[in-house]
């Protein structure tokens, strides 16, 4: 066992930290307030290799390990969780899904531009009536010989408008239940595909979350990922890896809030001394730091198992379950340590508190993570 990061991993962490400080921090409050997607910044993230970090270099990726991805996600999420969710979806759902299960043609056509951020990807599983229970897909992909006819509505799609490549899960054969589901690669601009309204959210307000409507969209057969009926397995397998991304996002939100609270506690004076000299504040900081470290180790463990090509499903679910709770608890305490200043925009912690909540909801709610974990325990 080795707890040391490699030179390369440290360099990735440093590059992500610098990028977040210089490119994401300016304007992050305004983007949150105006619900503006960080388009320019995401483009730069692509140029720096943050959008296809683990993709094989032969498909224009960075060829990095998952630990490096966790480190970069943490740094970006400390500052701007709206940028980091775009990064997470593009890396660990869309790029990973196509690289692992796509055909050579799909990789050439879609993975290469996705890995550099020239194109942005979206992962479309949830529907108005199908969230946690993803088997009850109402979107249909009717088999028409050389193509599928796609009809239905997807909800809550991250990168909904910014994306141009969409992995869309749909029911082909209802009688076969979840074995009759397919995942199709849909391009923006295909006739009958309309991007719906943008959601007005509590947190990650810079992220563009949209509903998507499909009416008789003709999707060529060669855009199906895997064999006929593989779509549900594809979605579950992809989400396993995605959870490492969201766990790292939660970790970053928590550590960002902690760093702000630590610095503030040394500056703010009350009763004649910095508030960091009051034991009640010290104990809060001690709890925050300990929980963040535990969350980080869970993220590393899941990432390590993935890199070793071992089963990482339970570890990823544990990392997401724990880190998202730590994000919630830590950001609430960070606001508390800031007192009244924590309640206003300028000090960042109220935004981090709002951003934290989504990590307990998307890519499987905390309740669903517990189902995943306990299923493994009771196997
Ligand atoms: C900002 C945002 C971005 C998102 N991005 C994407 C995206 O890019 N792609 C995508 O496909 N989806 C996306 N989602 C959807 C997200 O994954 C779902 O919201 C989530 O899976 C929960 O589904 P639901 O909202 O339908 O809640 P429901 O499934 O209706 O759950 C409601 C409550 O019931 C609980 N519950 C449900 N079933 C059980 C059970 N068996 N046991 C115990 N408790 C249970 C849940 O934990 C939750 O507390 C996003 C959502 C948001 C808000």
Short mmCIF file of C-alpha atoms and ligand atoms in Angstrom, two decimals:
data_model
loop_
_atom_site.label_atom_id
_atom_site.label_comp_id
_atom_site.label_asym_id
_atom_site.label_seq_id
_atom_site.Cartn_x
_atom_site.Cartn_y
_atom_site.Cartn_z
CA UNK A 1 0.00 0.00 0.00
CA UNK A 2 1.29 3.44 -0.90
CA UNK A 3 -0.35 6.71 0.15
CA UNK A 4 2.07 8.88 -1.83
CA UNK A 5 0.89 10.59 -5.00
CA UNK A 6 3.18 10.28 -8.01
CA UNK A 7 4.95 13.26 -9.57
CA UNK A 8 2.51 13.09 -12.46
CA UNK A 9 -0.55 13.04 -10.17
CA UNK A 10 0.81 16.00 -8.19
CA UNK A 11 1.35 17.90 -11.45
CA UNK A 12 -2.26 17.25 -12.52
CA UNK A 13 -3.51 18.42 -9.11
CA UNK A 14 -1.42 21.58 -9.34
CA UNK A 15 -2.56 22.33 -12.90
CA UNK A 16 -6.22 21.90 -11.91
CA UNK A 17 -5.76 24.09 -8.83
CA UNK A 18 -4.15 26.87 -10.85
CA UNK A 19 -6.78 26.67 -13.55
CA UNK A 20 -9.60 26.84 -10.99
CA UNK A 21 -8.05 29.82 -9.22
CA UNK A 22 -7.21 31.83 -12.32
CA UNK A 23 -10.01 30.89 -14.73
CA UNK A 24 -12.99 29.72 -12.70
CA UNK A 25 -12.89 31.84 -9.55
CA UNK A 26 -13.35 35.18 -11.36
CA UNK A 27 -17.04 35.48 -12.15
CA UNK A 28 -18.20 32.35 -10.33
CA UNK A 29 -20.62 34.33 -8.12
CA UNK A 30 -22.13 36.14 -11.12
CA UNK A 31 -22.45 32.95 -13.13
CA UNK A 32 -24.30 31.35 -10.23
CA UNK A 33 -26.62 34.33 -9.91
CA UNK A 34 -27.35 34.62 -13.62
CA UNK A 35 -27.33 30.86 -14.25
CA UNK A 36 -24.65 31.27 -16.89
CA UNK A 37 -22.85 28.20 -18.19
CA UNK A 38 -19.04 28.64 -18.01
CA UNK A 39 -18.63 28.14 -21.75
CA UNK A 40 -15.26 29.84 -22.26
CA UNK A 41 -13.84 28.15 -19.18
CA UNK A 42 -15.07 24.71 -20.25
CA UNK A 43 -13.45 25.24 -23.66
CA UNK A 44 -10.15 25.92 -21.90
CA UNK A 45 -10.67 22.84 -19.74
CA UNK A 46 -10.89 20.86 -22.97
CA UNK A 47 -7.68 22.42 -24.29
CA UNK A 48 -5.91 21.54 -21.05
CA UNK A 49 -7.06 17.92 -21.28
CA UNK A 50 -9.55 17.95 -18.39
CA UNK A 51 -12.48 16.68 -20.43
CA UNK A 52 -11.01 13.40 -21.64
CA UNK A 53 -8.54 12.70 -18.87
CA UNK A 54 -8.70 8.90 -18.84
CA UNK A 55 -9.26 8.38 -22.57
CA UNK A 56 -6.54 6.53 -24.47
CA UNK A 57 -4.21 9.01 -26.24
CA UNK A 58 -5.00 7.29 -29.55
CA UNK A 59 -8.49 8.80 -29.20
CA UNK A 60 -7.07 12.22 -28.23
CA UNK A 61 -7.34 11.59 -24.48
CA UNK A 62 -4.92 12.21 -21.65
CA UNK A 63 -4.33 8.52 -20.86
CA UNK A 64 -4.35 9.34 -17.16
CA UNK A 65 -5.40 7.20 -14.25
CA UNK A 66 -8.59 7.64 -12.23
CA UNK A 67 -6.67 8.95 -9.20
CA UNK A 68 -5.55 11.93 -11.32
CA UNK A 69 -9.17 12.42 -12.33
CA UNK A 70 -10.26 12.47 -8.66
CA UNK A 71 -7.54 15.02 -7.87
CA UNK A 72 -8.55 17.30 -10.75
CA UNK A 73 -12.27 16.97 -9.95
CA UNK A 74 -11.59 17.95 -6.34
CA UNK A 75 -9.67 21.07 -7.33
CA UNK A 76 -12.19 22.23 -9.94
CA UNK A 77 -15.14 21.52 -7.60
CA UNK A 78 -13.61 23.57 -4.78
CA UNK A 79 -14.23 26.62 -6.92
CA UNK A 80 -16.98 25.87 -9.43
CA UNK A 81 -19.17 22.77 -9.14
CA UNK A 82 -21.09 23.83 -12.26
CA UNK A 83 -17.92 23.44 -14.30
CA UNK A 84 -17.00 20.20 -12.56
CA UNK A 85 -20.32 18.47 -13.23
CA UNK A 86 -19.81 19.17 -16.94
CA UNK A 87 -16.34 17.66 -16.58
CA UNK A 88 -17.64 14.65 -14.68
CA UNK A 89 -20.40 13.82 -17.16
CA UNK A 90 -18.10 14.26 -20.16
CA UNK A 91 -15.27 12.17 -18.67
CA UNK A 92 -16.81 9.41 -16.68
CA UNK A 93 -20.20 8.89 -18.32
CA UNK A 94 -19.90 9.85 -21.98
CA UNK A 95 -16.21 9.33 -22.88
CA UNK A 96 -15.80 6.28 -20.67
CA UNK A 97 -19.04 4.71 -21.92
CA UNK A 98 -18.11 5.11 -25.58
CA UNK A 99 -14.50 4.05 -25.06
CA UNK A 100 -15.47 0.92 -23.13
CA UNK A 101 -18.47 -0.22 -25.13
CA UNK A 102 -18.50 1.71 -28.40
CA UNK A 103 -17.47 0.48 -31.85
CA UNK A 104 -14.26 1.66 -33.50
CA UNK A 105 -16.34 3.90 -35.80
CA UNK A 106 -18.16 5.45 -32.81
CA UNK A 107 -14.83 6.12 -31.12
CA UNK A 108 -13.40 7.76 -34.23
CA UNK A 109 -16.49 9.86 -34.85
CA UNK A 110 -17.58 10.77 -31.32
CA UNK A 111 -14.96 9.93 -28.73
CA UNK A 112 -12.13 11.87 -30.39
CA UNK A 113 -13.89 15.26 -30.38
CA UNK A 114 -15.43 14.56 -26.95
CA UNK A 115 -12.03 13.84 -25.41
CA UNK A 116 -10.70 17.25 -26.41
CA UNK A 117 -13.86 19.16 -25.53
CA UNK A 118 -14.41 20.10 -29.16
CA UNK A 119 -17.77 18.45 -28.52
CA UNK A 120 -19.49 18.12 -25.16
CA UNK A 121 -21.48 15.04 -24.21
CA UNK A 122 -24.67 14.43 -22.23
CA UNK A 123 -26.00 11.26 -20.61
CA UNK A 124 -29.74 10.91 -20.89
CA UNK A 125 -31.35 8.32 -18.65
CA UNK A 126 -33.81 10.17 -16.38
CA UNK A 127 -37.35 10.93 -17.45
CA UNK A 128 -40.31 12.73 -15.88
CA UNK A 129 -41.55 9.37 -14.56
CA UNK A 130 -38.27 7.44 -14.36
CA UNK A 131 -35.53 8.58 -11.98
CA UNK A 132 -34.32 6.09 -9.38
CA UNK A 133 -36.44 3.45 -11.07
CA UNK A 134 -34.62 3.74 -14.38
CA UNK A 135 -36.16 0.50 -15.68
CA UNK A 136 -39.51 2.20 -16.24
CA UNK A 137 -38.36 4.00 -19.39
CA UNK A 138 -41.16 5.63 -21.36
CA UNK A 139 -38.91 6.85 -24.18
CA UNK A 140 -39.10 4.37 -27.03
CA UNK A 141 -36.61 3.39 -29.75
CA UNK A 142 -38.64 1.48 -32.29
CA UNK A 143 -36.61 -0.88 -34.47
CA UNK A 144 -37.15 0.12 -38.11
CA UNK A 145 -34.54 -2.08 -39.74
CA UNK A 146 -31.62 0.21 -40.54
CA UNK A 147 -32.57 2.81 -37.92
CA UNK A 148 -34.44 3.40 -34.67
CA UNK A 149 -37.34 5.79 -34.35
CA UNK A 150 -36.86 7.65 -31.09
CA UNK A 151 -39.82 9.17 -29.21
CA UNK A 152 -40.06 10.53 -25.68
CA UNK A 153 -38.83 13.06 -23.14
CA UNK A 154 -35.71 13.09 -20.99
CA UNK A 155 -35.51 15.19 -17.86
CA UNK A 156 -32.77 16.93 -15.89
CA UNK A 157 -30.08 16.49 -18.51
CA UNK A 158 -26.73 18.01 -17.52
CA UNK A 159 -25.03 19.81 -20.44
CA UNK A 160 -28.50 19.65 -21.99
CA UNK A 161 -28.00 22.61 -24.30
CA UNK A 162 -24.22 22.81 -24.48
CA UNK A 163 -23.81 19.21 -25.58
CA UNK A 164 -23.85 18.06 -29.16
CA UNK A 165 -23.50 14.30 -28.50
CA UNK A 166 -26.19 12.65 -26.38
CA UNK A 167 -26.27 9.09 -25.06
CA UNK A 168 -30.00 8.40 -24.93
CA UNK A 169 -31.47 5.38 -23.18
CA UNK A 170 -34.78 4.11 -24.56
CA UNK A 171 -37.07 1.08 -24.54
CA UNK A 172 -37.10 -0.99 -27.72
CA UNK A 173 -38.92 -4.14 -26.61
CA UNK A 174 -41.22 -3.60 -23.64
CA UNK A 175 -41.90 -7.31 -23.23
CA UNK A 176 -38.24 -7.91 -22.50
CA UNK A 177 -38.28 -5.34 -19.65
CA UNK A 178 -34.84 -3.94 -18.86
CA UNK A 179 -33.29 -6.40 -21.34
CA UNK A 180 -35.24 -4.62 -24.08
CA UNK A 181 -33.56 -1.26 -23.49
CA UNK A 182 -30.98 0.31 -25.82
CA UNK A 183 -28.60 3.26 -25.63
CA UNK A 184 -28.30 5.35 -28.79
CA UNK A 185 -25.87 8.10 -29.71
CA UNK A 186 -27.99 11.05 -30.79
CA UNK A 187 -26.57 14.19 -32.36
CA UNK A 188 -27.85 17.69 -31.85
CA UNK A 189 -29.53 18.80 -35.04
CA UNK A 190 -31.14 15.45 -35.83
CA UNK A 191 -34.65 16.17 -37.07
CA UNK A 192 -37.28 15.94 -34.34
CA UNK A 193 -34.83 16.53 -31.47
CA UNK A 194 -35.65 19.63 -29.43
CA UNK A 195 -33.87 20.96 -26.33
CA UNK A 196 -36.48 22.02 -23.78
CA UNK A 197 -36.46 24.55 -21.01
CA UNK A 198 -33.55 25.17 -18.69
CA UNK A 199 -34.20 24.33 -15.05
CA UNK A 200 -33.98 27.12 -12.45
CA UNK A 201 -32.08 25.37 -9.70
CA UNK A 202 -31.08 25.66 -6.04
CA UNK A 203 -27.42 24.94 -6.77
CA UNK A 204 -24.96 24.25 -9.60
CA UNK A 205 -26.86 27.07 -11.25
CA UNK A 206 -24.20 27.58 -13.92
CA UNK A 207 -24.71 24.03 -15.14
CA UNK A 208 -27.26 23.87 -17.93
CA UNK A 209 -29.87 21.32 -16.95
CA UNK A 210 -32.55 20.82 -19.59
CA UNK A 211 -35.36 18.54 -20.60
CA UNK A 212 -35.02 17.03 -24.08
CA UNK A 213 -37.82 16.07 -26.46
CA UNK A 214 -37.59 13.47 -29.20
CA UNK A 215 -40.31 13.15 -31.84
CA UNK A 216 -39.78 10.52 -34.54
CA UNK A 217 -36.02 11.07 -34.48
CA UNK A 218 -34.34 8.70 -36.95
CA UNK A 219 -31.20 7.33 -35.32
CA UNK A 220 -29.02 5.07 -37.51
CA UNK A 221 -28.51 1.52 -36.22
CA UNK A 222 -24.75 2.06 -36.15
CA UNK A 223 -25.34 4.58 -33.34
CA UNK A 224 -26.50 1.90 -30.92
CA UNK A 225 -23.97 1.13 -28.19
CA UNK A 226 -23.41 -2.61 -27.72
CA UNK A 227 -25.73 -5.43 -28.73
CA UNK A 228 -29.49 -5.11 -28.95
CA UNK A 229 -30.87 -4.90 -25.39
CA UNK A 230 -27.57 -3.83 -23.78
CA UNK A 231 -28.75 -0.30 -22.93
CA UNK A 232 -29.73 -0.79 -19.30
CA UNK A 233 -26.55 -2.69 -18.44
CA UNK A 234 -24.62 0.03 -20.24
CA UNK A 235 -26.30 2.73 -18.16
CA UNK A 236 -25.70 0.93 -14.85
CA UNK A 237 -22.08 0.14 -15.68
CA UNK A 238 -21.42 3.72 -16.77
CA UNK A 239 -23.06 5.15 -13.66
CA UNK A 240 -20.78 2.98 -11.49
CA UNK A 241 -17.82 4.95 -12.82
CA UNK A 242 -19.73 8.22 -12.84
CA UNK A 243 -20.17 7.95 -9.10
CA UNK A 244 -16.44 8.31 -8.60
CA UNK A 245 -16.70 11.64 -10.43
CA UNK A 246 -19.62 12.86 -8.33
CA UNK A 247 -17.99 11.61 -5.11
CA UNK A 248 -14.92 13.67 -6.06
CA UNK A 249 -17.14 16.63 -6.83
CA UNK A 250 -18.67 16.33 -3.35
CA UNK A 251 -15.18 16.03 -1.89
CA UNK A 252 -14.12 19.21 -3.67
CA UNK A 253 -17.19 21.16 -2.53
CA UNK A 254 -16.45 20.07 1.05
CA UNK A 255 -12.74 20.84 0.94
CA UNK A 256 -13.37 24.18 -0.76
CA UNK A 257 -15.76 25.19 2.03
CA UNK A 258 -13.39 23.91 4.70
CA UNK A 259 -10.43 25.90 3.32
CA UNK A 260 -12.53 29.07 3.31
CA UNK A 261 -13.78 28.44 6.85
CA UNK A 262 -10.28 27.71 8.13
CA UNK A 263 -8.89 30.94 6.67
CA UNK A 264 -11.84 33.00 7.90
CA UNK A 265 -11.59 31.57 11.43
CA UNK A 266 -8.05 32.94 11.69
CA UNK A 267 -9.09 36.43 10.58
CA UNK A 268 -12.39 37.00 12.35
CA UNK A 269 -12.11 38.15 15.92
CA UNK A 270 -14.72 37.74 18.65
CA UNK A 271 -14.31 38.27 22.39
CA UNK A 272 -10.80 39.61 21.90
CA UNK A 273 -9.29 36.75 19.87
CA UNK A 274 -9.60 35.06 16.49
CA UNK A 275 -12.61 32.75 16.48
CA UNK A 276 -10.17 29.91 15.65
CA UNK A 277 -9.02 30.23 19.26
CA UNK A 278 -12.45 29.25 20.55
CA UNK A 279 -12.60 25.53 21.14
CA UNK A 280 -16.10 25.21 19.65
CA UNK A 281 -14.72 26.44 16.30
CA UNK A 282 -11.59 24.31 16.60
CA UNK A 283 -13.73 21.21 17.09
CA UNK A 284 -15.81 22.05 14.03
CA UNK A 285 -12.60 22.39 11.97
CA UNK A 286 -11.27 19.11 13.36
CA UNK A 287 -14.48 17.28 12.42
CA UNK A 288 -14.53 18.83 8.95
CA UNK A 289 -10.89 17.96 8.22
CA UNK A 290 -11.30 14.39 9.46
CA UNK A 291 -14.45 13.72 7.48
CA UNK A 292 -12.96 15.25 4.32
CA UNK A 293 -9.87 13.06 4.66
CA UNK A 294 -12.06 9.96 5.04
CA UNK A 295 -14.10 10.96 1.97
CA UNK A 296 -10.89 11.50 -0.01
CA UNK A 297 -9.61 8.05 0.91
CA UNK A 298 -12.90 6.46 -0.19
CA UNK A 299 -12.64 8.28 -3.52
CA UNK A 300 -9.04 7.14 -3.95
CA UNK A 301 -9.96 3.56 -3.09
CA UNK A 302 -12.74 3.44 -5.69
CA UNK A 303 -10.44 5.07 -8.26
CA UNK A 304 -7.63 2.66 -7.43
CA UNK A 305 -9.90 -0.38 -7.85
CA UNK A 306 -11.12 0.97 -11.18
CA UNK A 307 -7.55 1.50 -12.37
CA UNK A 308 -6.67 -2.05 -11.27
CA UNK A 309 -9.65 -3.26 -13.35
CA UNK A 310 -11.21 -4.71 -10.20
CA UNK A 311 -14.84 -4.47 -9.18
CA UNK A 312 -15.36 -0.92 -7.93
CA UNK A 313 -19.18 -0.76 -7.76
CA UNK A 314 -19.51 -0.95 -3.98
CA UNK A 315 -16.47 1.27 -3.39
CA UNK A 316 -17.82 3.92 -5.79
CA UNK A 317 -21.24 3.87 -4.13
CA UNK A 318 -19.65 4.14 -0.67
CA UNK A 319 -17.49 7.05 -1.83
CA UNK A 320 -20.49 8.89 -3.26
CA UNK A 321 -22.75 8.17 -0.27
CA UNK A 322 -20.15 9.33 2.24
CA UNK A 323 -18.58 12.22 0.36
CA UNK A 324 -21.96 13.75 -0.48
CA UNK A 325 -22.96 13.69 3.20
CA UNK A 326 -19.61 15.21 4.13
CA UNK A 327 -20.21 17.92 1.49
CA UNK A 328 -23.58 18.75 3.05
CA UNK A 329 -22.34 18.68 6.67
CA UNK A 330 -19.13 20.59 5.93
CA UNK A 331 -20.72 23.36 3.91
CA UNK A 332 -23.38 23.93 6.60
CA UNK A 333 -20.63 24.25 9.22
CA UNK A 334 -18.60 26.50 6.92
CA UNK A 335 -21.56 28.89 6.72
CA UNK A 336 -21.87 28.69 10.53
CA UNK A 337 -18.19 29.55 11.03
CA UNK A 338 -18.65 32.58 8.76
CA UNK A 339 -21.62 33.77 10.84
CA UNK A 340 -23.69 36.40 9.04
CA UNK A 341 -21.04 36.75 6.35
CA UNK A 342 -21.59 33.13 5.46
CA UNK A 343 -25.14 33.95 4.50
CA UNK A 344 -24.21 36.38 1.74
CA UNK A 345 -22.83 35.69 -1.73
CA UNK A 346 -19.39 37.33 -1.48
CA UNK A 347 -17.96 34.70 0.85
CA UNK A 348 -18.73 31.72 -1.45
CA UNK A 349 -19.78 29.29 1.27
CA UNK A 350 -23.54 29.78 0.82
CA UNK A 351 -23.10 28.79 -2.85
CA UNK A 352 -21.07 25.74 -1.89
CA UNK A 353 -23.82 24.76 0.57
CA UNK A 354 -26.44 24.99 -2.20
CA UNK A 355 -24.17 23.15 -4.63
CA UNK A 356 -23.52 20.35 -2.14
CA UNK A 357 -27.12 19.15 -2.05
CA UNK A 358 -27.21 17.86 -5.62
CA UNK A 359 -24.43 15.38 -4.89
CA UNK A 360 -26.89 13.46 -2.70
CA UNK A 361 -29.40 13.33 -5.55
CA UNK A 362 -27.92 12.82 -9.01
CA UNK A 363 -26.28 9.71 -10.42
CA UNK A 364 -28.27 7.77 -7.83
CA UNK A 365 -29.67 9.30 -4.65
CA UNK A 366 -28.12 8.43 -1.29
CA UNK A 367 -30.94 5.95 -0.73
CA UNK A 368 -30.07 4.25 -4.02
CA UNK A 369 -26.37 4.13 -3.04
CA UNK A 370 -27.42 2.30 0.13
CA UNK A 371 -29.35 -0.19 -1.99
CA UNK A 372 -26.26 -0.74 -4.18
CA UNK A 373 -23.99 -1.17 -1.15
CA UNK A 374 -26.30 -3.45 0.83
CA UNK A 375 -26.96 -5.59 -2.26
CA UNK A 376 -23.23 -6.22 -2.44
CA UNK A 377 -22.99 -6.92 1.30
CA UNK A 378 -25.79 -9.45 1.21
CA UNK A 379 -24.68 -11.25 -1.96
C1 LIG B 1 -29.36 19.17 -11.44
C2 LIG B 1 -29.65 17.78 -11.90
C3 LIG B 1 -28.87 17.22 -12.91
C4 LIG B 1 -29.14 15.93 -13.36
N1 LIG B 1 -28.43 15.43 -14.43
C5 LIG B 1 -28.83 14.25 -15.00
C6 LIG B 1 -28.24 13.79 -16.22
O1 LIG B 1 -27.33 14.41 -16.78
N2 LIG B 1 -28.72 12.66 -16.77
C7 LIG B 1 -29.73 11.94 -16.21
O2 LIG B 1 -30.12 10.92 -16.78
N3 LIG B 1 -30.30 12.34 -15.05
C8 LIG B 1 -29.89 13.49 -14.44
N4 LIG B 1 -30.47 13.92 -13.27
C9 LIG B 1 -31.56 13.14 -12.69
C10 LIG B 1 -31.18 12.46 -11.38
O3 LIG B 1 -30.29 11.42 -11.62
C11 LIG B 1 -32.48 12.02 -10.70
O4 LIG B 1 -33.14 13.18 -10.25
C12 LIG B 1 -32.23 11.07 -9.56
O5 LIG B 1 -31.78 9.84 -10.05
C13 LIG B 1 -33.49 10.82 -8.71
O6 LIG B 1 -34.60 10.54 -9.53
P1 LIG B 1 -35.97 11.34 -9.29
O7 LIG B 1 -35.65 12.78 -9.30
O8 LIG B 1 -36.96 10.84 -10.27
O9 LIG B 1 -36.43 10.95 -7.83
P2 LIG B 1 -37.24 9.65 -7.42
O10 LIG B 1 -36.65 8.45 -8.04
O11 LIG B 1 -38.68 9.91 -7.65
O12 LIG B 1 -36.96 9.60 -5.86
C14 LIG B 1 -37.64 10.40 -4.91
C15 LIG B 1 -37.17 9.98 -3.53
O13 LIG B 1 -37.52 8.60 -3.29
C16 LIG B 1 -36.35 7.88 -2.94
N5 LIG B 1 -36.45 6.52 -3.46
C17 LIG B 1 -36.78 6.13 -4.73
N6 LIG B 1 -36.76 4.79 -4.81
C18 LIG B 1 -36.39 4.31 -3.60
C19 LIG B 1 -36.20 3.01 -3.05
N7 LIG B 1 -36.31 1.92 -3.80
N8 LIG B 1 -35.84 2.91 -1.75
C20 LIG B 1 -35.68 4.02 -0.99
N9 LIG B 1 -35.85 5.27 -1.44
C21 LIG B 1 -36.21 5.42 -2.73
C22 LIG B 1 -35.20 8.64 -3.59
O14 LIG B 1 -33.98 8.34 -2.96
C23 LIG B 1 -35.66 10.08 -3.35
O15 LIG B 1 -35.34 10.47 -2.05
C24 LIG B 1 -30.17 15.18 -12.77
C25 LIG B 1 -30.94 15.75 -11.74
C26 LIG B 1 -30.69 17.02 -11.31
C27 LIG B 1 -31.57 17.61 -10.23
#
